[in-house]
């Protein structure tokens, strides 16, 4: 096969890019190493920024999201036994966020791609992206992949790596040109899904002496909850009752001793590592990176999925401009344009993570600094506004 844009990875970034290109009249082929059931069931993020919501609606993928998603107008911070609500519309120019699970977004985009878009091949493992021998620079690239029992080749004018942190497309950028920046955190999240209605209307971020906790949701009947745990934690060491008891203690408020989460059967349980990582540049010649292939953020700031969406919105605009006018100006600026937003999100995610989590080795002095920062957010409209504006997402340049 030959296509204009070869997209490696059928996660949110790859699928949204394919949809946006289809709308712009640009052909593409999506190659995904896993089978469809796996892709549609893997649990990931669930908070969509206003920009992501608007992009899905514009792409024709917002109907079910608008029916089933839950608009959130703020978050609650809990610390030192008290709470503070951050009001998004009042502090961030009327913008909000939407709770809609990545699994559902992926299902919607897969259905659209199979019904209207170009080829989407599951169980198509990409082996390498290569410049054909004896071909000049700028010639189509070869994507070698294994599908239906044999090795095949897709030739592409452009190759976009949406294949995640461990993907192979970034290897097509010469190692001598790649720069990586990363940070590992000394804790992880134990995340659960539970058949239990949330007892709160918005997300709760809790700082406590026992560690961080986050209360989120997937629907009116399903809760998504997280606990800070040591790196290397085995989920089997956390029976259900222990998880619920620990959550209740971390969310405790002074003056509200009866406040408790609604308990129910825990249907999924996993430990999530915490890391920050950026690969630069995000483009070399005809190879481009998007989403987790280029950057990872700790989940505290709800930025990973939204950064991926922003990348492909910028990229789709650039490719559409090339098709309309022949100009590569937006493509030439792609990496720099995206990295400005990436580093803003990295900074915000790092701030949220280090402010709300307790490093196992941190002295009491550092804990008092965290509480002082949280108290400043509660007391200062300017500090609250900065958090709100970053949380709902900065505009795409």
Coordinates of C-alpha atoms in Angstrom, one line a residue:
X1 CA 0.0 0.0 0.0
X2 CA 0.9 3.6 -0.4
X3 CA -0.6 6.5 1.6
X4 CA 0.0 10.1 2.2
X5 CA 0.2 9.7 6.0
X6 CA 1.1 6.5 7.8
X7 CA -0.1 6.6 11.4
X8 CA 1.5 4.1 13.8
X9 CA -0.8 3.5 16.9
X10 CA -4.5 3.5 17.3
X11 CA -4.7 5.3 20.6
X12 CA -6.5 8.7 21.0
X13 CA -3.7 10.6 19.1
X14 CA -3.6 8.3 16.1
X15 CA -7.3 7.9 15.8
X16 CA -8.1 11.6 16.2
X17 CA -5.4 12.5 13.6
X18 CA -6.8 10.0 11.1
X19 CA -10.3 11.5 11.6
X20 CA -9.0 15.1 11.2
X21 CA -7.1 14.2 8.1
X22 CA -10.1 12.4 6.6
X23 CA -12.1 15.6 7.1
X24 CA -9.4 17.5 5.3
X25 CA -9.4 15.1 2.4
X26 CA -6.0 13.6 3.2
X27 CA -5.6 9.8 3.0
X28 CA -4.0 7.8 5.8
X29 CA -3.5 4.3 7.0
X30 CA -3.5 3.4 10.8
X31 CA -1.4 0.5 12.0
X32 CA -2.0 -0.8 15.5
X33 CA 0.0 -3.7 17.1
X34 CA -2.8 -4.8 19.4
X35 CA -6.2 -6.3 18.6
X36 CA -9.4 -4.2 18.7
X37 CA -10.7 -5.6 22.0
X38 CA -7.5 -4.7 23.8
X39 CA -7.4 -1.1 22.4
X40 CA -11.0 -0.5 23.3
X41 CA -10.7 -1.8 26.8
X42 CA -7.3 -0.4 28.1
X43 CA -8.0 1.9 31.0
X44 CA -6.4 5.3 30.7
X45 CA -7.3 9.0 31.3
X46 CA -10.8 10.3 31.7
X47 CA -10.6 14.2 31.9
X48 CA -11.0 16.1 28.6
X49 CA -10.0 19.8 28.3
X50 CA -12.3 22.2 26.5
X51 CA -10.0 22.1 23.5
X52 CA -10.2 18.3 23.3
X53 CA -14.0 18.4 23.7
X54 CA -14.3 21.0 20.9
X55 CA -12.1 19.0 18.6
X56 CA -14.1 15.8 19.1
X57 CA -17.3 17.7 18.4
X58 CA -15.8 19.3 15.3
X59 CA -14.6 15.8 14.1
X60 CA -18.1 14.4 14.4
X61 CA -17.1 12.3 17.4
X62 CA -18.9 14.1 20.1
X63 CA -22.4 12.9 20.1
X64 CA -22.1 10.1 22.6
X65 CA -19.6 12.2 24.7
X66 CA -22.3 14.9 24.9
X67 CA -24.9 12.4 26.0
X68 CA -22.8 10.5 28.5
X69 CA -20.0 12.7 29.5
X70 CA -20.1 14.7 32.8
X71 CA -19.2 18.4 32.6
X72 CA -17.1 19.5 35.6
X73 CA -17.1 23.1 36.7
X74 CA -14.3 22.8 39.2
X75 CA -12.2 20.6 41.5
X76 CA -11.9 20.3 45.3
X77 CA -8.6 20.5 47.1
X78 CA -8.4 18.8 50.5
X79 CA -5.5 19.5 52.8
X80 CA -4.8 19.9 56.5
X81 CA -8.3 18.6 57.2
X82 CA -10.1 21.3 55.2
X83 CA -11.3 21.8 51.7
X84 CA -11.2 24.5 49.0
X85 CA -13.1 24.5 45.7
X86 CA -11.5 25.9 42.5
X87 CA -14.2 27.3 40.3
X88 CA -13.2 26.8 36.6
X89 CA -15.7 29.0 34.8
X90 CA -15.2 32.0 37.1
X91 CA -11.5 31.8 37.0
X92 CA -10.8 30.5 33.5
X93 CA -13.0 32.5 31.1
X94 CA -16.0 30.2 31.3
X95 CA -14.1 27.1 30.3
X96 CA -14.8 23.6 31.9
X97 CA -13.6 20.1 31.6
X98 CA -15.5 16.9 30.7
X99 CA -15.3 13.5 32.4
X100 CA -15.4 11.0 29.5
X101 CA -13.2 7.9 29.7
X102 CA -10.5 7.5 27.1
X103 CA -11.8 4.0 26.4
X104 CA -15.1 5.5 25.2
X105 CA -13.4 8.2 23.1
X106 CA -11.4 5.5 21.4
X107 CA -14.5 3.4 20.7
X108 CA -16.2 6.3 19.1
X109 CA -13.2 7.2 16.9
X110 CA -12.6 3.5 15.9
X111 CA -16.3 3.2 14.8
X112 CA -15.9 6.4 12.7
X113 CA -12.7 5.3 11.1
X114 CA -14.0 1.9 10.1
X115 CA -17.2 3.4 8.8
X116 CA -15.8 6.4 6.9
X117 CA -12.1 6.6 7.0
X118 CA -9.0 4.9 5.5
X119 CA -7.6 1.5 6.5
X120 CA -7.3 0.7 10.2
X121 CA -5.3 -2.5 10.7
X122 CA -5.2 -4.2 14.0
X123 CA -2.6 -6.7 15.0
X124 CA -0.2 -5.0 12.6
X125 CA 3.1 -4.7 14.5
X126 CA 5.4 -2.1 13.0
X127 CA 9.0 -3.3 12.9
X128 CA 10.8 -0.3 11.5
X129 CA 10.5 3.0 9.6
X130 CA 13.2 3.2 6.9
X131 CA 14.4 5.4 4.1
X132 CA 14.4 3.3 0.9
X133 CA 17.8 2.4 -0.4
X134 CA 19.1 4.6 -3.3
X135 CA 16.2 7.1 -2.8
X136 CA 16.8 10.8 -2.4
X137 CA 15.9 12.7 0.7
X138 CA 12.2 13.5 0.6
X139 CA 11.2 10.3 -1.1
X140 CA 8.4 8.2 0.5
X141 CA 9.3 6.2 3.6
X142 CA 8.9 2.5 4.1
X143 CA 7.0 1.3 7.2
X144 CA 7.8 -2.4 7.6
X145 CA 5.1 -4.2 9.6
X146 CA 3.9 -7.8 10.4
X147 CA 0.3 -8.5 9.6
X148 CA -1.7 -11.6 8.9
X149 CA 1.3 -13.9 9.2
X150 CA 3.7 -12.1 6.9
X151 CA 5.9 -9.0 6.7
X152 CA 4.5 -6.2 4.6
X153 CA 5.5 -2.6 3.6
X154 CA 3.5 0.6 3.7
X155 CA 5.0 3.5 1.8
X156 CA 4.2 6.9 3.1
X157 CA 4.9 10.5 2.3
X158 CA 4.8 11.2 6.1
X159 CA 5.0 8.9 9.1
X160 CA 3.5 9.9 12.4
X161 CA 4.5 8.0 15.5
X162 CA 1.5 7.8 17.9
X163 CA 2.8 4.5 19.3
X164 CA 3.6 5.5 22.8
X165 CA 6.6 5.7 25.1
X166 CA 8.0 2.3 23.9
X167 CA 7.2 2.8 20.3
X168 CA 9.5 2.2 17.3
X169 CA 8.8 5.4 15.2
X170 CA 11.0 7.6 17.4
X171 CA 14.0 5.3 16.4
X172 CA 13.7 6.7 12.9
X173 CA 14.9 10.1 14.2
X174 CA 18.8 9.7 14.4
X175 CA 19.9 9.2 18.0
X176 CA 22.5 11.9 17.5
X177 CA 19.6 14.4 17.0
X178 CA 17.4 13.3 19.8
X179 CA 17.4 14.9 23.2
X180 CA 15.5 13.4 26.1
X181 CA 14.6 15.0 29.4
X182 CA 13.1 12.9 32.2
X183 CA 12.3 12.6 35.8
X184 CA 11.2 9.5 37.8
X185 CA 9.1 10.0 40.9
X186 CA 9.6 8.0 44.2
X187 CA 6.0 6.9 44.3
X188 CA 3.2 5.3 42.2
X189 CA -0.6 5.3 42.1
X190 CA -2.8 2.4 42.9
X191 CA -5.8 3.0 40.7
X192 CA -9.1 1.2 41.0
X193 CA -12.5 1.1 39.2
X194 CA -15.4 0.4 41.5
X195 CA -19.1 -0.2 40.9
X196 CA -20.0 2.5 43.4
X197 CA -21.7 5.8 42.8
X198 CA -19.5 8.8 43.6
X199 CA -20.6 10.8 46.7
X200 CA -19.1 14.0 45.2
X201 CA -19.9 16.0 42.1
X202 CA -16.3 16.9 41.1
X203 CA -12.8 15.5 41.4
X204 CA -11.2 15.7 44.9
X205 CA -7.4 16.0 45.2
X206 CA -6.3 15.2 48.7
X207 CA -3.0 15.9 50.4
X208 CA -2.6 14.1 53.7
X209 CA 0.0 12.8 56.1
X210 CA -0.7 9.3 54.8
X211 CA -0.1 10.4 51.2
X212 CA -2.0 11.6 48.2
X213 CA -5.5 10.4 47.1
X214 CA -7.7 11.3 44.1
X215 CA -11.5 10.7 43.8
X216 CA -12.7 10.7 40.2
X217 CA -15.5 9.0 38.4
X218 CA -16.4 7.3 35.1
X219 CA -20.2 7.7 35.4
X220 CA -23.0 8.2 37.9
X221 CA -22.5 4.5 39.0
X222 CA -18.7 3.9 38.5
X223 CA -16.0 5.5 40.7
X224 CA -12.3 5.9 39.7
X225 CA -10.0 6.3 42.7
X226 CA -6.3 6.5 43.3
X227 CA -3.9 6.1 46.2
X228 CA -0.3 7.1 46.4
X229 CA 1.7 3.9 47.1
X230 CA 5.5 3.1 47.1
X231 CA 7.1 2.2 43.8
X232 CA 7.1 -1.6 43.3
X233 CA 3.8 -2.1 45.1
X234 CA 1.9 -5.3 44.3
X235 CA -1.8 -4.7 43.9
X236 CA -2.4 -8.1 45.5
X237 CA -1.1 -6.6 48.8
X238 CA -4.1 -4.3 48.8
X239 CA -7.3 -6.2 49.5
X240 CA -10.5 -4.2 48.8
X241 CA -11.3 -3.3 52.5
X242 CA -7.8 -2.0 53.0
X243 CA -8.2 0.3 49.9
X244 CA -11.5 1.7 51.1
X245 CA -10.3 2.2 54.6
X246 CA -7.2 4.1 53.4
X247 CA -9.2 6.2 51.0
X248 CA -11.6 7.3 53.8
X249 CA -8.6 8.3 56.0
X250 CA -6.9 10.3 53.3
X251 CA -10.1 12.2 52.4
X252 CA -11.1 12.9 56.0
X253 CA -12.1 16.4 56.9
X254 CA -12.1 18.1 60.3
X255 CA -15.6 18.7 61.5
X256 CA -17.1 16.0 59.2
X257 CA -16.2 12.7 60.8
X258 CA -19.0 10.9 59.1
X259 CA -17.9 11.6 55.6
X260 CA -17.3 8.4 53.7
X261 CA -17.0 7.1 50.2
X262 CA -19.7 4.9 48.9
X263 CA -18.2 1.4 48.7
X264 CA -18.9 -1.2 46.1
X265 CA -17.2 -4.1 44.2
X266 CA -13.7 -3.2 42.9
X267 CA -13.6 -4.4 39.2
X268 CA -10.1 -3.3 38.3
X269 CA -6.9 -2.6 40.2
X270 CA -3.5 -1.6 38.9
X271 CA -0.3 0.2 39.9
X272 CA 0.7 3.2 37.7
X273 CA 4.3 4.5 37.7
X274 CA 4.9 8.2 37.7
X275 CA 7.3 9.8 35.3
X276 CA 8.0 13.0 33.3
X277 CA 9.6 12.6 29.9
X278 CA 10.1 14.7 26.8
X279 CA 11.8 13.8 23.5
X280 CA 12.9 16.6 21.3
X281 CA 12.6 17.4 18.4
X282 CA 9.1 16.1 17.6
X283 CA 9.9 16.1 13.9
X284 CA 12.8 15.1 11.7
X285 CA 12.4 15.3 7.9
X286 CA 9.2 13.3 7.2
X287 CA 8.9 11.6 10.6
X288 CA 6.8 13.2 13.3
X289 CA 6.0 12.2 16.9
X290 CA 2.7 12.9 18.8
X291 CA 1.3 12.0 22.2
X292 CA 3.2 9.6 24.5
X293 CA 5.7 8.9 21.8
X294 CA 7.1 12.4 22.4
X295 CA 6.2 13.2 26.0
X296 CA 4.9 11.6 29.2
X297 CA 3.4 13.6 32.2
X298 CA 2.5 12.3 35.6
X299 CA -1.3 12.0 35.7
X300 CA -1.9 14.4 38.5
X301 CA -2.6 17.3 36.1
X302 CA -4.8 15.3 33.7
X303 CA -2.7 16.4 30.8
X304 CA -1.5 13.2 28.9
X305 CA -4.5 12.6 26.7
X306 CA -5.1 16.3 26.2
X307 CA -1.5 16.9 25.1
X308 CA -1.8 14.1 22.6
X309 CA -5.0 15.7 21.2
X310 CA -3.3 19.1 21.0
X311 CA -0.4 17.6 19.1
X312 CA -2.5 16.1 16.4
X313 CA -4.8 19.1 16.1
X314 CA -1.6 21.2 15.3
X315 CA -0.4 18.5 12.9
X316 CA -3.6 18.1 11.1
X317 CA -3.8 21.8 10.5
X318 CA -0.2 21.8 9.2
X319 CA -0.8 18.9 6.8
X320 CA -4.1 20.5 5.6
X321 CA -2.2 23.7 4.9
X322 CA 0.4 21.8 2.9
X323 CA -2.4 20.2 0.8
X324 CA -4.2 23.5 0.2
X325 CA -1.2 25.8 -0.5
X326 CA 1.9 23.7 -0.9
X327 CA 3.4 25.6 2.1
X328 CA 5.4 23.7 4.7
X329 CA 5.6 26.6 7.2
X330 CA 3.2 25.1 9.8
X331 CA 4.9 21.7 9.4
X332 CA 8.3 23.3 9.9
X333 CA 7.1 24.9 13.1
X334 CA 5.3 21.8 14.3
X335 CA 7.9 20.7 16.9
X336 CA 8.4 24.1 18.4
X337 CA 4.7 24.9 18.5
X338 CA 3.9 21.7 20.3
X339 CA 6.8 21.8 22.7
X340 CA 5.8 25.2 24.0
X341 CA 2.5 23.6 25.2
X342 CA 4.2 20.4 26.3
X343 CA 6.6 22.2 28.6
X344 CA 3.8 24.3 30.1
X345 CA 1.9 21.1 30.8
X346 CA 5.0 19.4 32.2
X347 CA 5.5 22.3 34.6
X348 CA 1.9 22.2 35.7
X349 CA 1.9 18.4 36.1
X350 CA 5.1 18.6 38.1
X351 CA 3.7 21.3 40.3
X352 CA 0.5 19.4 41.0
X353 CA 2.5 16.2 41.7
X354 CA 5.1 17.6 44.0
X355 CA 2.6 19.8 45.9
X356 CA 0.1 17.0 46.6
X357 CA 2.3 14.0 47.1
X358 CA 4.6 13.2 50.0
X359 CA 8.0 12.1 49.0
X360 CA 8.9 9.2 51.4
X361 CA 12.1 10.9 52.3
X362 CA 10.8 14.5 52.6
X363 CA 11.4 16.3 55.9
X364 CA 8.6 18.0 57.9
X365 CA 9.9 21.3 56.5
X366 CA 8.9 20.3 53.0
X367 CA 5.5 19.2 54.1
X368 CA 4.9 22.6 55.7
X369 CA 5.9 24.2 52.4
X370 CA 3.3 22.1 50.5
X371 CA 0.6 23.1 53.0
X372 CA 1.6 26.7 52.6
X373 CA 1.3 26.5 48.9
X374 CA -2.1 24.9 49.1
X375 CA -3.2 27.5 51.6
X376 CA -2.1 30.2 49.2
X377 CA -4.2 28.7 46.4
X378 CA -7.2 28.7 48.8
X379 CA -6.6 32.3 49.8
X380 CA -5.5 34.0 46.6
X381 CA -7.8 34.5 43.6
X382 CA -4.6 34.9 41.5
X383 CA -3.2 31.5 42.6
X384 CA -6.5 29.8 42.1
X385 CA -6.9 31.3 38.7
X386 CA -3.5 30.1 37.6
X387 CA -4.4 26.6 38.7
X388 CA -7.8 26.7 37.0
X389 CA -6.4 28.1 33.7
X390 CA -3.8 25.4 33.5
X391 CA -6.2 22.7 34.4
X392 CA -8.8 23.5 31.8
X393 CA -5.9 23.8 29.3
X394 CA -4.1 26.7 27.6
X395 CA -5.3 27.6 24.1
X396 CA -3.6 26.0 21.1
X397 CA -1.3 28.5 19.3

